[in-house]
mmCIF file of C-alpha atoms in Angstrom:
data_model
loop_
_atom_site.group_PDB
_atom_site.id
_atom_site.type_symbol
_atom_site.label_atom_id
_atom_site.label_comp_id
_atom_site.label_asym_id
_atom_site.label_seq_id
_atom_site.Cartn_x
_atom_site.Cartn_y
_atom_site.Cartn_z
ATOM 1 C CA MET A 6 -22.970 -24.225 -33.787
ATOM 2 C CA ASN A 7 -23.455 -25.483 -30.229
ATOM 3 C CA ILE A 8 -21.546 -28.714 -29.525
ATOM 4 C CA TYR A 9 -21.967 -30.034 -26.009
ATOM 5 C CA VAL A 10 -19.152 -32.176 -24.616
ATOM 6 C CA TYR A 11 -19.262 -34.754 -21.820
ATOM 7 C CA ASP A 12 -16.840 -37.285 -20.340
ATOM 8 C CA GLY A 13 -18.286 -40.418 -21.958
ATOM 9 C CA ASN A 14 -20.042 -41.619 -18.810
ATOM 10 C CA PHE A 15 -23.726 -42.589 -19.011
ATOM 11 C CA ASP A 16 -24.655 -40.638 -15.872
ATOM 12 C CA SER A 17 -22.919 -37.541 -17.265
ATOM 13 C CA LEU A 18 -24.909 -37.835 -20.502
ATOM 14 C CA ILE A 19 -28.201 -38.063 -18.598
ATOM 15 C CA SER A 20 -27.186 -35.047 -16.489
ATOM 16 C CA LEU A 21 -26.311 -33.094 -19.638
ATOM 17 C CA CYS A 22 -29.626 -33.990 -21.294
ATOM 18 C CA ALA A 23 -31.493 -32.925 -18.156
ATOM 19 C CA GLU A 24 -29.772 -29.545 -18.084
ATOM 20 C CA LEU A 25 -30.381 -28.923 -21.781
ATOM 21 C CA ILE A 26 -34.059 -29.810 -21.451
ATOM 22 C CA ALA A 27 -34.449 -27.654 -18.330
ATOM 23 C CA SER A 28 -32.822 -24.722 -20.173
ATOM 24 C CA LYS A 29 -34.904 -25.355 -23.333
ATOM 25 C CA ILE A 30 -31.743 -25.743 -25.403
ATOM 26 C CA THR A 31 -31.632 -27.934 -28.488
ATOM 27 C CA PRO A 32 -28.002 -28.860 -29.193
ATOM 28 C CA GLU A 33 -26.673 -29.412 -32.697
ATOM 29 C CA ASN A 34 -24.596 -32.285 -31.386
ATOM 30 C CA ILE A 35 -23.393 -33.999 -28.222
ATOM 31 C CA MET A 36 -20.091 -35.860 -28.130
ATOM 32 C CA THR A 37 -17.238 -37.016 -25.948
ATOM 33 C CA GLU A 38 -14.103 -34.927 -25.528
ATOM 34 C CA ASP A 39 -11.939 -37.274 -27.618
ATOM 35 C CA LYS A 40 -14.298 -36.898 -30.596
ATOM 36 C CA SER A 41 -14.555 -33.118 -30.383
ATOM 37 C CA HIS A 42 -10.996 -32.135 -31.319
ATOM 38 C CA GLY A 43 -12.128 -30.706 -34.654
ATOM 39 C CA TYR A 44 -14.294 -28.116 -32.890
ATOM 40 C CA LEU A 45 -12.074 -25.444 -31.364
ATOM 41 C CA PHE A 46 -14.531 -22.673 -30.545
ATOM 42 C CA ASP A 47 -17.981 -24.239 -30.498
ATOM 43 C CA LYS A 48 -17.570 -26.665 -27.602
ATOM 44 C CA ILE A 49 -19.620 -26.146 -24.457
ATOM 45 C CA TYR A 50 -18.899 -28.006 -21.226
ATOM 46 C CA LEU A 51 -21.528 -28.497 -18.536
ATOM 47 C CA SER A 52 -20.458 -30.012 -15.237
ATOM 48 C CA PHE A 53 -22.282 -33.004 -13.781
ATOM 49 C CA ASN A 54 -25.400 -31.985 -11.863
ATOM 50 C CA GLN A 55 -26.424 -34.667 -9.372
ATOM 51 C CA ASN A 56 -29.831 -33.176 -8.698
ATOM 52 C CA LEU A 57 -30.794 -32.913 -12.364
ATOM 53 C CA TYR A 58 -29.428 -36.390 -13.039
ATOM 54 C CA ASP A 59 -31.434 -37.934 -10.189
ATOM 55 C CA ARG A 60 -34.632 -36.228 -11.291
ATOM 56 C CA LEU A 61 -34.403 -37.204 -14.957
ATOM 57 C CA ASN A 62 -33.131 -40.721 -14.262
ATOM 58 C CA SER A 63 -35.972 -41.349 -11.834
ATOM 59 C CA ARG A 64 -38.529 -39.760 -14.151
ATOM 60 C CA LEU A 65 -37.535 -41.920 -17.118
ATOM 61 C CA ASN A 66 -37.799 -45.063 -15.020
ATOM 62 C CA GLN A 67 -41.240 -44.028 -13.803
ATOM 63 C CA ILE A 68 -42.522 -43.222 -17.284
ATOM 64 C CA SER A 69 -41.389 -46.425 -19.000
ATOM 65 C CA LYS A 70 -38.841 -49.046 -18.054
ATOM 66 C CA THR A 71 -38.935 -50.159 -21.687
ATOM 67 C CA ALA A 72 -37.854 -46.696 -22.821
ATOM 68 C CA TYR A 73 -35.104 -46.614 -20.205
ATOM 69 C CA ALA A 74 -33.802 -50.006 -21.365
ATOM 70 C CA HIS A 75 -33.690 -48.739 -24.970
ATOM 71 C CA ILE A 76 -31.758 -45.655 -23.858
ATOM 72 C CA CYS A 77 -29.201 -47.770 -21.991
ATOM 73 C CA ALA A 78 -28.805 -50.159 -24.931
ATOM 74 C CA ALA A 79 -28.356 -47.273 -27.379
ATOM 75 C CA PHE A 80 -25.618 -45.857 -25.151
ATOM 76 C CA LEU A 81 -23.864 -49.245 -25.094
ATOM 77 C CA SER A 82 -23.879 -49.275 -28.892
ATOM 78 C CA GLU A 83 -21.045 -46.708 -28.773
ATOM 79 C CA THR A 84 -22.147 -45.646 -32.250
ATOM 80 C CA GLU A 85 -21.121 -42.223 -33.471
ATOM 81 C CA GLY A 86 -23.995 -39.779 -33.043
ATOM 82 C CA MET A 87 -25.847 -41.919 -30.508
ATOM 83 C CA GLU A 88 -25.848 -39.104 -27.917
ATOM 84 C CA ILE A 89 -28.020 -36.719 -29.927
ATOM 85 C CA LYS A 90 -30.372 -39.605 -30.756
ATOM 86 C CA ILE A 91 -30.675 -40.381 -27.043
ATOM 87 C CA PHE A 92 -31.407 -36.697 -26.337
ATOM 88 C CA ASN A 93 -34.147 -36.591 -28.999
ATOM 89 C CA TYR A 94 -35.640 -39.837 -27.703
ATOM 90 C CA ILE A 95 -35.707 -38.581 -24.128
ATOM 91 C CA GLN A 96 -37.538 -35.462 -25.260
ATOM 92 C CA THR A 97 -40.128 -37.630 -27.018
ATOM 93 C CA VAL A 98 -40.633 -39.804 -23.927
ATOM 94 C CA LEU A 99 -41.049 -36.761 -21.689
ATOM 95 C CA ARG A 100 -43.497 -35.179 -24.134
ATOM 96 C CA LEU A 101 -45.592 -38.342 -24.162
ATOM 97 C CA SER A 102 -45.677 -38.414 -20.368
ATOM 98 C CA LEU A 103 -47.172 -34.923 -20.271
ATOM 99 C CA GLU A 104 -50.134 -35.813 -22.452
ATOM 100 C CA LYS A 105 -53.373 -36.068 -20.514
ATOM 101 C CA ASN A 106 -54.808 -39.445 -19.600
ATOM 102 C CA ILE A 107 -52.021 -41.436 -21.259
ATOM 103 C CA SER A 108 -51.114 -44.681 -19.526
ATOM 104 C CA GLN A 109 -47.705 -46.336 -19.370
ATOM 105 C CA GLN A 110 -49.001 -49.027 -21.719
ATOM 106 C CA LYS A 111 -49.978 -46.393 -24.276
ATOM 107 C CA ILE A 112 -46.519 -44.855 -23.968
ATOM 108 C CA ASP A 113 -44.910 -48.256 -24.528
ATOM 109 C CA ASP A 114 -47.181 -48.779 -27.529
ATOM 110 C CA TYR A 115 -46.165 -45.426 -28.991
ATOM 111 C CA LEU A 116 -42.511 -46.376 -28.552
ATOM 112 C CA GLU A 117 -43.132 -48.876 -31.361
ATOM 113 C CA ASN A 118 -44.195 -46.058 -33.700
ATOM 114 C CA PHE A 119 -41.272 -46.036 -36.114
ATOM 115 C CA ALA A 120 -42.832 -43.231 -38.153
ATOM 116 C CA ASP A 121 -41.425 -41.004 -35.402
ATOM 117 C CA SER A 122 -37.787 -40.488 -36.392
ATOM 118 C CA SER A 123 -36.572 -40.061 -32.795
ATOM 119 C CA ILE A 124 -38.033 -43.452 -31.872
ATOM 120 C CA ARG A 125 -36.957 -45.183 -35.069
ATOM 121 C CA GLU A 126 -33.330 -44.019 -34.866
ATOM 122 C CA LEU A 127 -32.881 -44.981 -31.235
ATOM 123 C CA ASN A 128 -34.594 -48.339 -31.656
ATOM 124 C CA GLN A 129 -32.259 -49.148 -34.534
ATOM 125 C CA LEU A 130 -29.291 -48.702 -32.189
ATOM 126 C CA SER A 131 -30.949 -50.635 -29.386
ATOM 127 C CA LYS A 132 -31.874 -53.489 -31.720
ATOM 128 C CA LYS A 133 -28.292 -53.876 -32.956
ATOM 129 C CA VAL A 134 -27.050 -54.146 -29.379
ATOM 130 C CA TYR A 135 -29.619 -56.760 -28.368
ATOM 131 C CA ILE A 136 -29.039 -58.780 -31.551
ATOM 132 C CA GLU A 137 -25.323 -58.927 -30.782
ATOM 133 C CA ARG A 138 -26.032 -59.856 -27.176
ATOM 134 C CA HIS A 139 -28.242 -62.704 -28.372
ATOM 135 C CA ARG A 140 -25.514 -63.899 -30.732
ATOM 136 C CA PHE A 141 -22.869 -63.951 -28.030
ATOM 137 C CA LEU A 142 -25.032 -65.971 -25.674
ATOM 138 C CA GLY A 143 -24.234 -68.798 -28.095
ATOM 139 C CA LEU A 144 -20.765 -67.703 -29.194
ATOM 140 C CA ILE A 145 -18.996 -67.184 -25.880
ATOM 141 C CA ARG A 146 -16.449 -69.995 -25.355
ATOM 142 C CA PHE A 147 -15.075 -70.506 -21.859
ATOM 143 C CA SER A 148 -11.650 -72.003 -21.152
ATOM 144 C CA GLU A 149 -10.597 -73.353 -17.781
ATOM 145 C CA LEU A 150 -7.718 -71.553 -16.096
ATOM 146 C CA SER A 151 -5.241 -73.172 -13.719
ATOM 147 C CA ASP A 152 -7.276 -72.001 -10.708
ATOM 148 C CA LYS A 153 -10.475 -73.490 -12.268
ATOM 149 C CA THR A 154 -11.871 -70.082 -13.172
ATOM 150 C CA LEU A 155 -13.753 -70.124 -16.478
ATOM 151 C CA TYR A 156 -12.395 -67.473 -18.811
ATOM 152 C CA ALA A 157 -13.675 -66.222 -22.182
ATOM 153 C CA GLN A 158 -12.278 -63.612 -24.546
ATOM 154 C CA PHE A 159 -14.458 -61.835 -27.080
ATOM 155 C CA GLU A 160 -14.473 -58.691 -29.230
ATOM 156 C CA PRO A 161 -18.033 -57.435 -29.709
ATOM 157 C CA ASP A 162 -18.941 -54.464 -31.859
ATOM 158 C CA HIS A 163 -20.885 -52.998 -28.949
ATOM 159 C CA ASN A 164 -20.168 -52.705 -25.235
ATOM 160 C CA ILE A 165 -22.347 -55.624 -24.125
ATOM 161 C CA SER A 166 -20.463 -57.184 -21.183
ATOM 162 C CA LEU A 167 -23.026 -56.027 -18.620
ATOM 163 C CA LEU A 168 -25.869 -57.323 -20.785
ATOM 164 C CA LEU A 169 -24.269 -60.771 -20.965
ATOM 165 C CA ALA A 170 -23.287 -61.078 -17.313
ATOM 166 C CA PRO A 171 -26.786 -61.736 -15.844
ATOM 167 C CA HIS A 172 -27.231 -64.716 -18.188
ATOM 168 C CA PHE A 173 -23.977 -66.343 -17.135
ATOM 169 C CA LYS A 174 -24.645 -65.584 -13.479
ATOM 170 C CA GLN A 175 -27.780 -67.703 -13.795
ATOM 171 C CA ARG A 176 -26.193 -70.286 -16.090
ATOM 172 C CA LEU A 177 -22.917 -70.798 -14.164
ATOM 173 C CA PRO A 178 -23.646 -69.945 -10.512
ATOM 174 C CA LYS A 179 -21.206 -72.514 -9.084
ATOM 175 C CA ASP A 180 -18.127 -71.399 -11.013
ATOM 176 C CA ASN A 181 -15.974 -68.318 -10.909
ATOM 177 C CA TRP A 182 -15.906 -66.858 -14.415
ATOM 178 C CA ILE A 183 -14.663 -63.936 -16.454
ATOM 179 C CA ILE A 184 -15.925 -62.627 -19.775
ATOM 180 C CA HIS A 185 -13.219 -60.377 -21.160
ATOM 181 C CA ASP A 186 -13.867 -57.766 -23.844
ATOM 182 C CA ILE A 187 -10.255 -57.506 -24.972
ATOM 183 C CA ALA A 188 -10.933 -54.707 -27.468
ATOM 184 C CA ARG A 189 -12.167 -52.392 -24.704
ATOM 185 C CA GLY A 190 -9.958 -53.752 -21.933
ATOM 186 C CA ILE A 191 -12.884 -54.485 -19.626
ATOM 187 C CA GLY A 192 -14.521 -57.595 -18.256
ATOM 188 C CA ALA A 193 -17.367 -58.929 -16.151
ATOM 189 C CA VAL A 194 -15.892 -60.911 -13.249
ATOM 190 C CA TYR A 195 -18.153 -63.255 -11.282
ATOM 191 C CA ASP A 196 -17.394 -64.428 -7.720
ATOM 192 C CA LYS A 197 -19.359 -67.552 -6.811
ATOM 193 C CA GLU A 198 -18.912 -66.927 -3.068
ATOM 194 C CA LYS A 199 -20.563 -63.515 -3.332
ATOM 195 C CA ASN A 200 -22.970 -64.681 -6.047
ATOM 196 C CA ASP A 201 -22.336 -61.421 -7.868
ATOM 197 C CA TYR A 202 -20.246 -59.886 -10.631
ATOM 198 C CA ILE A 203 -18.497 -56.589 -11.218
ATOM 199 C CA LEU A 204 -17.374 -54.769 -14.353
ATOM 200 C CA CYS A 205 -13.711 -53.806 -14.167
ATOM 201 C CA GLY A 206 -10.637 -53.077 -16.248
ATOM 202 C CA LEU A 207 -8.797 -56.130 -17.585
ATOM 203 C CA GLU A 208 -5.950 -54.938 -19.751
ATOM 204 C CA ASN A 209 -3.282 -57.647 -19.580
ATOM 205 C CA THR A 210 -3.784 -61.260 -20.666
ATOM 206 C CA ALA A 211 -0.103 -62.234 -20.610
ATOM 207 C CA GLY A 212 -0.361 -63.933 -17.198
ATOM 208 C CA ILE A 213 -3.244 -66.246 -18.113
ATOM 209 C CA ILE A 214 -2.416 -69.933 -17.503
ATOM 210 C CA TYR A 215 -4.820 -72.613 -18.686
ATOM 211 C CA SER A 216 -5.449 -75.823 -16.760
ATOM 212 C CA GLU A 217 -3.806 -79.088 -17.799
ATOM 213 C CA GLU A 218 -7.179 -80.459 -18.911
ATOM 214 C CA GLU A 219 -8.025 -77.473 -21.130
ATOM 215 C CA ASN A 220 -6.222 -78.710 -24.245
ATOM 216 C CA ALA A 221 -8.037 -82.046 -23.984
ATOM 217 C CA PHE A 222 -11.367 -80.220 -23.653
ATOM 218 C CA ARG A 223 -10.565 -78.181 -26.774
ATOM 219 C CA GLN A 224 -9.669 -81.239 -28.832
ATOM 220 C CA ILE A 225 -12.852 -83.016 -27.787
ATOM 221 C CA TRP A 226 -15.001 -80.023 -28.688
ATOM 222 C CA GLN A 227 -13.259 -79.537 -32.041
ATOM 223 C CA ARG A 228 -13.723 -83.209 -32.908
ATOM 224 C CA TYR A 229 -17.375 -83.105 -31.828
ATOM 225 C CA TRP A 230 -18.007 -80.008 -33.942
ATOM 226 C CA LYS A 231 -16.396 -81.676 -36.972
ATOM 227 C CA GLU A 232 -18.085 -85.065 -36.591
ATOM 228 C CA ILE A 233 -21.646 -83.793 -36.198
ATOM 229 C CA ALA A 234 -21.432 -81.742 -39.404
ATOM 230 C CA ILE A 235 -23.555 -83.078 -42.271
ATOM 231 C CA PRO A 236 -21.688 -82.288 -45.528
ATOM 232 C CA GLU A 237 -24.867 -82.280 -47.609
ATOM 233 C CA ARG A 238 -26.399 -79.613 -45.403
ATOM 234 C CA LYS A 239 -23.498 -77.172 -45.312
ATOM 235 C CA ASN A 240 -24.647 -73.612 -45.899
ATOM 236 C CA PRO A 241 -21.726 -71.167 -45.441
ATOM 237 C CA LYS A 242 -23.867 -68.086 -46.123
ATOM 238 C CA CYS A 243 -26.379 -69.061 -43.436
ATOM 239 C CA GLN A 244 -23.554 -69.930 -41.037
ATOM 240 C CA LEU A 245 -21.966 -66.508 -41.487
ATOM 241 C CA ASN A 246 -25.304 -64.808 -40.742
ATOM 242 C CA PHE A 247 -25.394 -66.418 -37.316
ATOM 243 C CA MET A 248 -21.640 -66.652 -36.711
ATOM 244 C CA PRO A 249 -19.886 -63.742 -38.501
ATOM 245 C CA LYS A 250 -16.295 -64.454 -39.453
ATOM 246 C CA ARG A 251 -14.981 -61.574 -37.333
ATOM 247 C CA TYR A 252 -15.949 -63.616 -34.252
ATOM 248 C CA TRP A 253 -14.181 -66.823 -35.310
ATOM 249 C CA LYS A 254 -10.791 -66.242 -33.698
ATOM 250 C CA HIS A 255 -12.307 -66.591 -30.218
ATOM 251 C CA LEU A 256 -14.288 -69.758 -31.018
ATOM 252 C CA THR A 257 -12.679 -73.037 -29.976
ATOM 253 C CA GLU A 258 -14.106 -74.960 -32.929
ATOM 254 C CA THR A 259 -12.836 -72.515 -35.567
ATOM 255 C CA GLU A 260 -9.444 -71.514 -34.141
ATOM 256 C CA ASN A 261 -7.583 -73.830 -36.556
ATOM 257 C CA LEU A 262 -9.526 -72.820 -39.655
ATOM 258 C CA ASN A 263 -7.983 -70.588 -42.275
ATOM 259 C CA ARG A 264 -9.303 -67.056 -42.031
#
């Protein structure tokens, strides 16, 4: 059994895939070090290769930006086994690119061929990530801090902070804001003066101080949410499809509801 181990970084995974493909090796599995403790003698480490990474990364972007976006989204899913699915998908994309007289559009069309297991499995991961991103575009709730920064906590299933940040950069360009994935201890931090954001570690929330107006804002929003409800049209099952209960504790309007 050949288990290939990497450090959990996206660039390292692409480098590893490039080296395996160049060496014509098909791994039985690829995983991070922390998930490989049960394999004492079958683990193989390959160091990061900048040249191979650059070549494969550039090649994938040239072949299909759609494919590259799916690969990135699948990686952000952080789902167990996603690495080997990414490897298989990359092999499929490279194989398609070598076929004679095939255009990028034809490649993109083939990437919708779910009869191909490598495409179907990776697209399932990618779809879950983008569905959750879409949900959180409507579920993120900002609170105003004492320095007027807008701050939002959330706990997504997938690592989607960088997928959310461009939306809020466009939506809130005149405010400093932070979206904080407290489960992973990371956040996207936007600086309005630089008109840009960075992803960084945000472990401690103990020092957060809300503005004096924040409680009033919360009460107004909670009252608005309650008053606009039409009792005859309540549909809890439909509501939970769009707003799963696991997200409720970070929603201003549901923070006082029994869970």
